């Protein structure tokens, strides 16, 4: 039997490991780490690629809902339906009645620009993505503080701060390097309400109440500035607003923060001294800080810590992400930003991400005549990932036409009018910039291993074909994705052919450091902005600050009397990425079911035993999961599993109205809740509309 090996980049999380994908008789049979690629320590997800590709539950044909049931149709009919719908929509309601939403399977790779190009050609301002609640609040805060995206670069760090990021579950390769640092005598500070694997080997585990991180960061600034542990020369030359910041943080003592965070003041002081005295020291964080009402100000505080201690853009500190400047087509007309959802409410988010803030979708759809008529979801499952599932279900039901393109039948796909079969990464060519996904300036091509299964289309093909059908073929003139990628790569002097010849990738830039020495930063003043005049101009606090989550919640005091526990959802597990991969048997074996993690005393107070089914209730709804009682979980807090369907969907509990005032990001990591034994009477579980 002939075995072919395709060189691919794993799409199953943002790291992008190199894969050797083995093909026999037109079927993917296994995947291993690609020897030529610098990141090749693959995890169980990557090793299960063949099970994803050939899973029997895949959507293999276009399906149209007729009288409540799906019937198979051909692509020609599907294209006719979409062309007629979009042409009529543009002529009657205007192009902004179309909302396009893309997910990580598209959004993490460079062909993610294609749906955005289509939206600009069609004329809608309402392109959106998971960027409405993941990573781009960080980018907004970083852009306005230090001018670019920042990434913890741990190699050579004397001290690592893992802030709300559980590396063994999300980036195992980085977890391994943190463990090596600790073994070699380096220090580790873990900020997490759970005693995680890394917290157990940390010098300091700052076990704080979720939603209070900004208070902790401000207290660390208080100590570092008060005890003069900052880099005077750096502050003098490369920052603006230091005197204002120094005066501002005097009030945020460790004792003040201790009252809010529940972390002992002495521990805060010692951890701040450890970070402030270590050179280089790196702070690593991802989406957790964004998911509460202090998200932007917390990230500004973290960037301020990095900058004033001289840990900005140095190896072993926190470094800027490189990413390639690819080519984009020219568009014949400007989109109308006044029609973009969230542009008026969150102008800095709209500007940074150049997208609609989809968290406002529910309230838009509750208007008498909703502005959005057609929604196309590609590689995304809003019913699993967006806040307040019950409200979202009603909002999606008010859309005239819902189109979903995906690999499997997600909860969102089941609600759709038209469902389109999507090819997996093994069936399509992709361009992967590790600057974006892995913080190194390395460009790779993920090659196609097999022909599309069934009638699946690669994601890009939908947009190329729709553009042609709607008269925009001239601006999207490519016959296949390789022509398009050559167009994208032109400014780098690279081509698809060159990338095919170098499966381990081509370095498109040298790793740089201390880029603030080379010229102005990409902030309004060209310096690190500890004080942001742009924030002040928009009516936001120009200095990092702390908002009490209860005070920002409508009827907050009453709500927390009724729902006295703090809940959070969104924590990663190694087996899955968001709502994906639960169909794959060996991954399901690793994490077979959703759980609510709860401390021993808290469980005792509610009469809950380990392994018992419980109902978790919030003002938004209720879920049922098994209780996992553990001394590793902070008391008064519950961690609710994320990404599951039906009555175990953690986003039933989250609010879409309790938002960061600058980014619009929902407070997914802080919501009031309570727990009941399932045997106790309680309100009926509502997972439906
Ligand atoms: S770590 Fe991420 S990119 Fe690497 S094999 Fe696992 S899922 Fe794929």
Short mmCIF file of C-alpha atoms and ligand atoms in Angstrom, two decimals, residues 10-17 19 41-43 45-46 172, ligand 1:
data_model
loop_
_atom_site.label_atom_id
_atom_site.label_comp_id
_atom_site.label_asym_id
_atom_site.label_seq_id
_atom_site.Cartn_x
_atom_site.Cartn_y
_atom_site.Cartn_z
CA UNK A 10 -2.18 21.65 12.99
CA UNK A 11 -5.33 23.78 13.15
CA UNK A 12 -6.66 22.37 16.39
CA UNK A 13 -5.40 25.22 18.58
CA UNK A 14 -3.58 28.51 18.09
CA UNK A 15 -0.05 27.11 18.50
CA UNK A 16 0.14 25.63 15.02
CA UNK A 17 2.44 22.62 15.43
CA UNK A 19 2.37 17.85 11.33
CA UNK A 41 5.72 18.25 20.13
CA UNK A 42 2.15 17.45 19.23
CA UNK A 43 -0.62 16.94 21.79
CA UNK A 45 -5.65 16.76 19.69
CA UNK A 46 -3.17 16.95 16.82
CA UNK A 172 1.46 22.32 26.92
S1 LIG B 1 -0.70 21.84 20.72
FE1 LIG B 1 -2.30 22.73 19.38
S2 LIG B 1 -1.34 22.91 17.38
FE2 LIG B 1 -0.06 21.49 18.60
S3 LIG B 1 -0.84 19.45 18.12
FE3 LIG B 1 -1.95 20.16 19.93
S4 LIG B 1 -3.80 21.10 19.11
FE4 LIG B 1 -2.37 20.91 17.42
#
